[in-house]
């Protein structure tokens, strides 16, 4: 007998049967790696790759791609000089990764003088879905594909803090107003008008609602639906928890200039405490036991795929 959760996992993948891209696990090309200090990074990387590959093999059916290709690659950024494909996972170091891609591509001399707006609104980088089918296939088959992930609850709380606890001209009027209107009883006129001051519990009610008043957003969408890690074979799996080490090892693998290192700075709200396990614990206290369980279930695949411990 399959548990309810296994059934949920199976049904998630059944929608993608017939669109399977992932082939056998290819060895990473390590010919450009210099020095012996990357041994631990390499060992961790092989474990992550094998874990994800085995998970996908267990839960997914291997059939040839027929549909959805352009949708599957819509979050993947392309850097042609060093033959890199990077799937963007918001709140897992993506702003600094895009800065690095711009430097690799010759669009900037340093990651440190690229503004937040330039990164997110400058349209300097191409996405994989902007190429024709041949261009997409060629790059998927020959470029080094990477994804950087983060503990799902930390990523969720980080997104909430960023979008709802600071002034925001998009998320407050678009998401905030709809959330307050539906989930806050006796909301005052000011809150309904501005959409500011959404509480974490209200945000979770929206997240878990099958009849959401406003759609999903990439900042809290599951990684399984952003980057399709069981349909696209990622060569390198980085984690936010070891972001700098993983990123700098990856830059070695693709032959990046020796002076290019992954930037350390926090992109926005730099004075805020980083979202840690302890910060997450404080936010989860605002939820009922059932809400906490349902939120975990919502991100269950992400926990499973990337071997994160349940909170």
mmCIF file of C-alpha atoms in Angstrom:
data_model
loop_
_atom_site.group_PDB
_atom_site.id
_atom_site.type_symbol
_atom_site.label_atom_id
_atom_site.label_comp_id
_atom_site.label_asym_id
_atom_site.label_seq_id
_atom_site.Cartn_x
_atom_site.Cartn_y
_atom_site.Cartn_z
ATOM 1 C CA UNK A 1 0.000 0.000 0.000
ATOM 2 C CA UNK A 2 1.363 3.419 -0.973
ATOM 3 C CA UNK A 3 1.106 6.067 1.703
ATOM 4 C CA UNK A 4 -0.866 9.213 0.854
ATOM 5 C CA UNK A 5 2.397 11.111 0.532
ATOM 6 C CA UNK A 6 3.862 8.572 -1.918
ATOM 7 C CA UNK A 7 0.673 8.762 -3.950
ATOM 8 C CA UNK A 8 1.009 12.545 -4.025
ATOM 9 C CA UNK A 9 4.604 12.181 -5.221
ATOM 10 C CA UNK A 10 3.568 9.710 -7.932
ATOM 11 C CA UNK A 11 0.751 11.971 -9.142
ATOM 12 C CA UNK A 12 3.100 14.960 -9.357
ATOM 13 C CA UNK A 13 5.398 13.058 -11.699
ATOM 14 C CA UNK A 14 2.616 11.407 -13.709
ATOM 15 C CA UNK A 15 1.852 14.793 -15.287
ATOM 16 C CA UNK A 16 5.327 14.787 -16.830
ATOM 17 C CA UNK A 17 5.440 11.263 -18.155
ATOM 18 C CA UNK A 18 6.556 11.446 -21.743
ATOM 19 C CA UNK A 19 8.647 14.571 -21.182
ATOM 20 C CA UNK A 20 11.690 12.930 -19.630
ATOM 21 C CA UNK A 21 15.027 14.539 -20.474
ATOM 22 C CA UNK A 22 17.320 13.113 -17.838
ATOM 23 C CA UNK A 23 19.780 10.564 -19.143
ATOM 24 C CA UNK A 24 22.337 8.483 -17.250
ATOM 25 C CA UNK A 25 24.399 10.297 -14.663
ATOM 26 C CA UNK A 26 27.444 11.620 -16.511
ATOM 27 C CA UNK A 27 30.751 12.136 -14.683
ATOM 28 C CA UNK A 28 31.687 15.767 -14.096
ATOM 29 C CA UNK A 29 34.553 17.063 -16.223
ATOM 30 C CA UNK A 30 37.186 17.943 -13.615
ATOM 31 C CA UNK A 31 40.088 18.622 -15.981
ATOM 32 C CA UNK A 32 40.054 22.367 -15.234
ATOM 33 C CA UNK A 33 40.106 21.995 -11.448
ATOM 34 C CA UNK A 34 43.431 23.146 -10.006
ATOM 35 C CA UNK A 35 44.873 22.142 -6.640
ATOM 36 C CA UNK A 36 43.821 19.500 -4.137
ATOM 37 C CA UNK A 37 41.675 21.625 -1.835
ATOM 38 C CA UNK A 38 38.406 20.686 -3.574
ATOM 39 C CA UNK A 39 38.399 17.036 -2.487
ATOM 40 C CA UNK A 40 35.628 17.442 0.134
ATOM 41 C CA UNK A 41 33.541 19.558 -2.236
ATOM 42 C CA UNK A 42 33.899 16.918 -4.932
ATOM 43 C CA UNK A 43 32.862 14.140 -2.565
ATOM 44 C CA UNK A 44 29.781 16.093 -1.385
ATOM 45 C CA UNK A 45 28.863 16.839 -4.988
ATOM 46 C CA UNK A 46 28.987 13.189 -6.048
ATOM 47 C CA UNK A 47 26.776 12.208 -3.108
ATOM 48 C CA UNK A 48 24.167 14.859 -3.995
ATOM 49 C CA UNK A 49 24.158 13.879 -7.671
ATOM 50 C CA UNK A 50 23.784 10.184 -6.892
ATOM 51 C CA UNK A 51 21.075 10.826 -4.303
ATOM 52 C CA UNK A 52 18.959 12.906 -6.711
ATOM 53 C CA UNK A 53 19.544 10.504 -9.585
ATOM 54 C CA UNK A 54 18.455 7.510 -7.480
ATOM 55 C CA UNK A 55 15.414 9.395 -6.194
ATOM 56 C CA UNK A 56 14.317 10.307 -9.731
ATOM 57 C CA UNK A 57 14.931 6.792 -10.976
ATOM 58 C CA UNK A 58 12.650 5.496 -8.242
ATOM 59 C CA UNK A 59 9.788 7.956 -8.795
ATOM 60 C CA UNK A 60 9.890 8.806 -12.468
ATOM 61 C CA UNK A 61 9.172 7.016 -15.708
ATOM 62 C CA UNK A 62 11.850 7.317 -18.414
ATOM 63 C CA UNK A 63 10.215 8.155 -21.714
ATOM 64 C CA UNK A 64 11.196 10.379 -24.576
ATOM 65 C CA UNK A 65 10.429 14.069 -24.543
ATOM 66 C CA UNK A 66 7.274 15.006 -26.437
ATOM 67 C CA UNK A 67 5.872 18.178 -24.910
ATOM 68 C CA UNK A 68 6.514 20.977 -22.437
ATOM 69 C CA UNK A 69 10.154 21.520 -23.449
ATOM 70 C CA UNK A 70 9.991 25.316 -23.625
ATOM 71 C CA UNK A 71 8.144 25.464 -20.307
ATOM 72 C CA UNK A 72 10.616 23.107 -18.644
ATOM 73 C CA UNK A 73 13.580 25.355 -19.445
ATOM 74 C CA UNK A 74 11.926 28.736 -18.844
ATOM 75 C CA UNK A 75 13.868 29.415 -15.604
ATOM 76 C CA UNK A 76 17.279 28.447 -17.006
ATOM 77 C CA UNK A 77 19.854 31.166 -17.759
ATOM 78 C CA UNK A 78 22.477 30.675 -20.460
ATOM 79 C CA UNK A 79 26.133 31.691 -20.418
ATOM 80 C CA UNK A 80 27.600 30.697 -23.787
ATOM 81 C CA UNK A 81 31.278 31.575 -23.269
ATOM 82 C CA UNK A 82 31.838 28.999 -20.550
ATOM 83 C CA UNK A 83 28.929 26.790 -21.617
ATOM 84 C CA UNK A 84 26.918 27.127 -18.415
ATOM 85 C CA UNK A 85 23.203 26.630 -17.784
ATOM 86 C CA UNK A 86 21.964 27.926 -14.424
ATOM 87 C CA UNK A 87 18.418 27.286 -13.201
ATOM 88 C CA UNK A 88 17.262 30.173 -11.047
ATOM 89 C CA UNK A 89 15.898 29.315 -7.602
ATOM 90 C CA UNK A 90 14.918 32.587 -5.884
ATOM 91 C CA UNK A 91 16.148 33.054 -2.297
ATOM 92 C CA UNK A 92 19.027 30.624 -2.862
ATOM 93 C CA UNK A 93 21.714 33.059 -3.972
ATOM 94 C CA UNK A 94 20.210 33.756 -7.402
ATOM 95 C CA UNK A 95 20.997 37.502 -7.536
ATOM 96 C CA UNK A 96 24.696 36.933 -7.000
ATOM 97 C CA UNK A 97 24.659 33.990 -9.385
ATOM 98 C CA UNK A 98 23.259 36.223 -12.112
ATOM 99 C CA UNK A 99 25.990 38.763 -11.345
ATOM 100 C CA UNK A 100 28.579 36.005 -11.798
ATOM 101 C CA UNK A 101 27.019 34.949 -15.111
ATOM 102 C CA UNK A 102 27.212 38.559 -16.323
ATOM 103 C CA UNK A 103 30.929 38.680 -15.481
ATOM 104 C CA UNK A 104 31.538 35.312 -17.162
ATOM 105 C CA UNK A 105 29.731 36.603 -20.242
ATOM 106 C CA UNK A 106 31.904 39.733 -20.414
ATOM 107 C CA UNK A 107 29.000 42.054 -19.581
ATOM 108 C CA UNK A 108 30.702 43.405 -16.436
ATOM 109 C CA UNK A 109 34.218 43.434 -15.030
ATOM 110 C CA UNK A 110 33.203 42.720 -11.444
ATOM 111 C CA UNK A 111 30.178 41.226 -9.685
ATOM 112 C CA UNK A 112 30.457 43.929 -7.012
ATOM 113 C CA UNK A 113 29.445 46.880 -9.177
ATOM 114 C CA UNK A 114 26.255 45.407 -10.671
ATOM 115 C CA UNK A 115 23.113 46.855 -9.075
ATOM 116 C CA UNK A 116 20.071 44.839 -7.962
ATOM 117 C CA UNK A 117 17.936 46.451 -10.686
ATOM 118 C CA UNK A 118 20.520 45.654 -13.354
ATOM 119 C CA UNK A 119 20.529 42.037 -12.247
ATOM 120 C CA UNK A 120 16.767 41.561 -12.205
ATOM 121 C CA UNK A 121 15.417 44.040 -14.727
ATOM 122 C CA UNK A 122 18.332 44.681 -17.087
ATOM 123 C CA UNK A 123 17.617 41.698 -19.379
ATOM 124 C CA UNK A 124 21.339 41.239 -19.984
ATOM 125 C CA UNK A 125 21.183 37.451 -19.759
ATOM 126 C CA UNK A 126 19.347 35.110 -22.118
ATOM 127 C CA UNK A 127 17.104 32.325 -20.942
ATOM 128 C CA UNK A 128 17.129 28.915 -22.567
ATOM 129 C CA UNK A 129 13.533 29.209 -23.781
ATOM 130 C CA UNK A 130 14.571 32.120 -26.047
ATOM 131 C CA UNK A 131 16.466 29.720 -28.360
ATOM 132 C CA UNK A 132 14.971 27.519 -31.056
ATOM 133 C CA UNK A 133 14.481 23.815 -30.358
ATOM 134 C CA UNK A 134 17.861 22.857 -31.807
ATOM 135 C CA UNK A 135 19.568 25.531 -29.680
ATOM 136 C CA UNK A 136 17.792 24.275 -26.562
ATOM 137 C CA UNK A 137 18.682 20.627 -27.177
ATOM 138 C CA UNK A 138 22.306 21.393 -28.057
ATOM 139 C CA UNK A 139 22.836 23.380 -24.869
ATOM 140 C CA UNK A 140 21.037 20.861 -22.667
ATOM 141 C CA UNK A 141 23.238 18.091 -24.035
ATOM 142 C CA UNK A 142 26.608 19.868 -24.055
ATOM 143 C CA UNK A 143 26.634 22.634 -21.402
ATOM 144 C CA UNK A 144 27.297 22.199 -17.662
ATOM 145 C CA UNK A 145 23.910 22.469 -15.944
ATOM 146 C CA UNK A 146 23.725 23.706 -12.372
ATOM 147 C CA UNK A 147 21.055 24.308 -9.769
ATOM 148 C CA UNK A 148 21.454 25.848 -6.291
ATOM 149 C CA UNK A 149 18.847 24.943 -3.672
ATOM 150 C CA UNK A 150 18.029 25.808 -0.065
ATOM 151 C CA UNK A 151 16.223 24.287 2.905
ATOM 152 C CA UNK A 152 12.566 24.750 1.840
ATOM 153 C CA UNK A 153 11.319 26.339 5.081
ATOM 154 C CA UNK A 154 14.265 28.745 5.209
ATOM 155 C CA UNK A 155 13.642 29.702 1.600
ATOM 156 C CA UNK A 156 9.926 30.246 2.299
ATOM 157 C CA UNK A 157 10.499 32.420 5.376
ATOM 158 C CA UNK A 158 13.225 34.378 3.562
ATOM 159 C CA UNK A 159 10.791 35.113 0.704
ATOM 160 C CA UNK A 160 8.071 36.220 3.125
ATOM 161 C CA UNK A 161 10.434 38.551 5.006
ATOM 162 C CA UNK A 162 11.776 40.064 1.792
ATOM 163 C CA UNK A 163 8.446 40.641 0.042
ATOM 164 C CA UNK A 164 6.072 41.423 2.909
ATOM 165 C CA UNK A 165 8.111 42.920 5.764
ATOM 166 C CA UNK A 166 9.672 45.665 3.655
ATOM 167 C CA UNK A 167 8.003 48.272 1.408
ATOM 168 C CA UNK A 168 7.305 46.703 -1.967
ATOM 169 C CA UNK A 169 5.458 48.338 -4.843
ATOM 170 C CA UNK A 170 4.504 44.999 -6.432
ATOM 171 C CA UNK A 171 3.971 42.358 -3.749
ATOM 172 C CA UNK A 172 1.923 44.530 -1.373
ATOM 173 C CA UNK A 173 -0.706 45.733 -3.879
ATOM 174 C CA UNK A 174 -0.836 42.490 -5.894
ATOM 175 C CA UNK A 175 -0.445 39.746 -3.268
ATOM 176 C CA UNK A 176 -0.891 41.646 -0.006
ATOM 177 C CA UNK A 177 -4.284 43.149 -0.815
ATOM 178 C CA UNK A 178 -5.694 39.825 -2.010
ATOM 179 C CA UNK A 179 -4.318 37.935 1.017
ATOM 180 C CA UNK A 180 -5.634 40.438 3.582
ATOM 181 C CA UNK A 181 -9.029 40.615 1.884
ATOM 182 C CA UNK A 182 -9.523 36.836 1.965
ATOM 183 C CA UNK A 183 -7.839 35.759 5.197
ATOM 184 C CA UNK A 184 -8.082 38.700 7.619
ATOM 185 C CA UNK A 185 -11.421 39.096 9.323
ATOM 186 C CA UNK A 186 -12.408 42.707 10.049
ATOM 187 C CA UNK A 187 -9.433 44.100 8.098
ATOM 188 C CA UNK A 188 -9.275 47.891 8.324
ATOM 189 C CA UNK A 189 -9.579 50.149 5.304
ATOM 190 C CA UNK A 190 -5.887 51.073 5.270
ATOM 191 C CA UNK A 191 -4.752 47.437 5.134
ATOM 192 C CA UNK A 192 -7.236 46.639 2.359
ATOM 193 C CA UNK A 193 -6.099 49.682 0.414
ATOM 194 C CA UNK A 194 -2.318 49.183 0.655
ATOM 195 C CA UNK A 195 -1.904 45.425 1.155
ATOM 196 C CA UNK A 196 0.861 46.138 3.680
ATOM 197 C CA UNK A 197 1.339 44.257 6.946
ATOM 198 C CA UNK A 198 0.519 40.705 5.815
ATOM 199 C CA UNK A 199 1.085 38.305 8.722
ATOM 200 C CA UNK A 200 3.018 35.063 8.218
ATOM 201 C CA UNK A 201 -0.022 32.974 9.205
ATOM 202 C CA UNK A 202 -2.123 34.757 6.547
ATOM 203 C CA UNK A 203 0.596 34.147 3.972
ATOM 204 C CA UNK A 204 0.591 30.421 4.809
ATOM 205 C CA UNK A 205 -3.211 30.316 4.536
ATOM 206 C CA UNK A 206 -2.833 31.715 1.016
ATOM 207 C CA UNK A 207 -0.023 29.266 0.166
ATOM 208 C CA UNK A 208 -2.044 26.222 1.224
ATOM 209 C CA UNK A 209 -5.340 27.363 -0.312
ATOM 210 C CA UNK A 210 -6.334 25.388 -3.423
ATOM 211 C CA UNK A 211 -8.542 28.384 -4.343
ATOM 212 C CA UNK A 212 -5.838 31.047 -3.967
ATOM 213 C CA UNK A 213 -7.091 34.586 -4.640
ATOM 214 C CA UNK A 214 -3.863 35.273 -6.573
ATOM 215 C CA UNK A 215 -1.507 32.818 -8.264
ATOM 216 C CA UNK A 216 1.816 31.293 -7.247
ATOM 217 C CA UNK A 217 5.094 33.196 -7.437
ATOM 218 C CA UNK A 218 8.598 31.971 -8.229
ATOM 219 C CA UNK A 219 9.875 33.106 -4.824
ATOM 220 C CA UNK A 220 7.876 30.417 -3.030
ATOM 221 C CA UNK A 221 7.170 27.954 -5.835
ATOM 222 C CA UNK A 222 8.618 24.478 -5.254
ATOM 223 C CA UNK A 223 12.025 23.809 -6.842
ATOM 224 C CA UNK A 224 10.499 20.667 -8.337
ATOM 225 C CA UNK A 225 8.238 22.951 -10.413
ATOM 226 C CA UNK A 226 10.811 25.676 -11.143
ATOM 227 C CA UNK A 227 13.708 23.568 -12.402
ATOM 228 C CA UNK A 228 12.257 20.053 -12.902
ATOM 229 C CA UNK A 229 15.295 18.253 -11.452
ATOM 230 C CA UNK A 230 13.976 14.813 -12.401
ATOM 231 C CA UNK A 231 13.360 15.800 -16.014
ATOM 232 C CA UNK A 232 16.600 17.703 -16.586
ATOM 233 C CA UNK A 233 19.844 16.059 -15.460
ATOM 234 C CA UNK A 234 21.712 18.740 -13.532
ATOM 235 C CA UNK A 235 25.455 18.167 -13.508
ATOM 236 C CA UNK A 236 26.076 20.210 -10.372
ATOM 237 C CA UNK A 237 23.848 20.589 -7.306
ATOM 238 C CA UNK A 238 24.845 23.466 -5.041
ATOM 239 C CA UNK A 239 23.313 24.258 -1.676
ATOM 240 C CA UNK A 240 22.737 27.659 -0.093
ATOM 241 C CA UNK A 241 24.069 26.277 3.177
ATOM 242 C CA UNK A 242 27.512 25.866 1.548
ATOM 243 C CA UNK A 243 26.974 28.518 -1.105
ATOM 244 C CA UNK A 244 30.422 30.091 -1.428
ATOM 245 C CA UNK A 245 32.387 26.846 -1.365
ATOM 246 C CA UNK A 246 30.045 25.156 -3.842
ATOM 247 C CA UNK A 247 29.949 28.175 -6.149
ATOM 248 C CA UNK A 248 33.719 28.621 -6.210
ATOM 249 C CA UNK A 249 34.223 24.914 -6.904
ATOM 250 C CA UNK A 250 31.727 25.145 -9.759
ATOM 251 C CA UNK A 251 33.593 28.161 -11.196
ATOM 252 C CA UNK A 252 36.761 26.040 -11.211
ATOM 253 C CA UNK A 253 34.933 23.251 -13.045
ATOM 254 C CA UNK A 254 33.851 25.548 -15.902
ATOM 255 C CA UNK A 255 37.202 27.299 -16.277
ATOM 256 C CA UNK A 256 36.190 30.717 -14.937
ATOM 257 C CA UNK A 257 38.932 33.356 -14.586
ATOM 258 C CA UNK A 258 41.013 32.687 -11.441
ATOM 259 C CA UNK A 259 40.206 36.127 -9.996
ATOM 260 C CA UNK A 260 36.426 35.585 -10.185
ATOM 261 C CA UNK A 261 35.040 34.504 -6.811
ATOM 262 C CA UNK A 262 31.419 34.223 -5.780
ATOM 263 C CA UNK A 263 30.385 37.520 -4.089
ATOM 264 C CA UNK A 264 29.768 37.424 -0.349
ATOM 265 C CA UNK A 265 27.437 40.382 0.050
ATOM 266 C CA UNK A 266 23.711 40.186 0.828
ATOM 267 C CA UNK A 267 21.803 41.611 -2.101
ATOM 268 C CA UNK A 268 19.105 43.586 -0.234
ATOM 269 C CA UNK A 269 18.119 44.478 3.331
ATOM 270 C CA UNK A 270 21.739 43.901 4.335
ATOM 271 C CA UNK A 271 21.133 45.047 7.922
ATOM 272 C CA UNK A 272 18.524 42.313 8.500
ATOM 273 C CA UNK A 273 19.507 39.123 10.271
ATOM 274 C CA UNK A 274 19.886 36.320 7.740
ATOM 275 C CA UNK A 275 17.074 33.773 7.697
ATOM 276 C CA UNK A 276 18.466 30.898 9.743
ATOM 277 C CA UNK A 277 16.952 27.776 11.306
ATOM 278 C CA UNK A 278 16.379 29.751 14.511
ATOM 279 C CA UNK A 279 14.614 32.591 12.647
ATOM 280 C CA UNK A 280 12.438 30.003 10.872
ATOM 281 C CA UNK A 281 11.526 28.455 14.220
ATOM 282 C CA UNK A 282 10.159 31.785 15.437
ATOM 283 C CA UNK A 283 7.941 32.136 12.364
ATOM 284 C CA UNK A 284 6.680 28.554 12.529
ATOM 285 C CA UNK A 285 5.502 29.214 16.112
ATOM 286 C CA UNK A 286 2.790 31.444 14.615
ATOM 287 C CA UNK A 287 1.244 28.439 12.869
ATOM 288 C CA UNK A 288 -0.886 25.618 14.209
ATOM 289 C CA UNK A 289 0.569 22.097 14.220
ATOM 290 C CA UNK A 290 -1.648 21.226 11.236
ATOM 291 C CA UNK A 291 -0.486 24.282 9.266
ATOM 292 C CA UNK A 292 3.137 23.390 9.924
ATOM 293 C CA UNK A 293 2.549 19.832 8.709
ATOM 294 C CA UNK A 294 0.696 20.993 5.581
ATOM 295 C CA UNK A 295 3.466 23.477 4.763
ATOM 296 C CA UNK A 296 6.018 20.677 5.055
ATOM 297 C CA UNK A 297 3.824 18.505 2.812
ATOM 298 C CA UNK A 298 3.678 21.344 0.262
ATOM 299 C CA UNK A 299 7.483 21.217 -0.044
ATOM 300 C CA UNK A 300 7.754 17.475 0.500
ATOM 301 C CA UNK A 301 9.329 16.746 -2.886
ATOM 302 C CA UNK A 302 11.972 19.431 -2.392
ATOM 303 C CA UNK A 303 12.857 17.944 0.995
ATOM 304 C CA UNK A 304 13.092 14.498 -0.559
ATOM 305 C CA UNK A 305 14.990 15.354 -3.752
ATOM 306 C CA UNK A 306 17.731 17.327 -2.073
ATOM 307 C CA UNK A 307 17.996 15.262 1.108
ATOM 308 C CA UNK A 308 16.971 17.992 3.550
ATOM 309 C CA UNK A 309 15.999 16.999 7.083
ATOM 310 C CA UNK A 310 12.399 17.704 8.028
ATOM 311 C CA UNK A 311 12.184 20.679 10.422
#
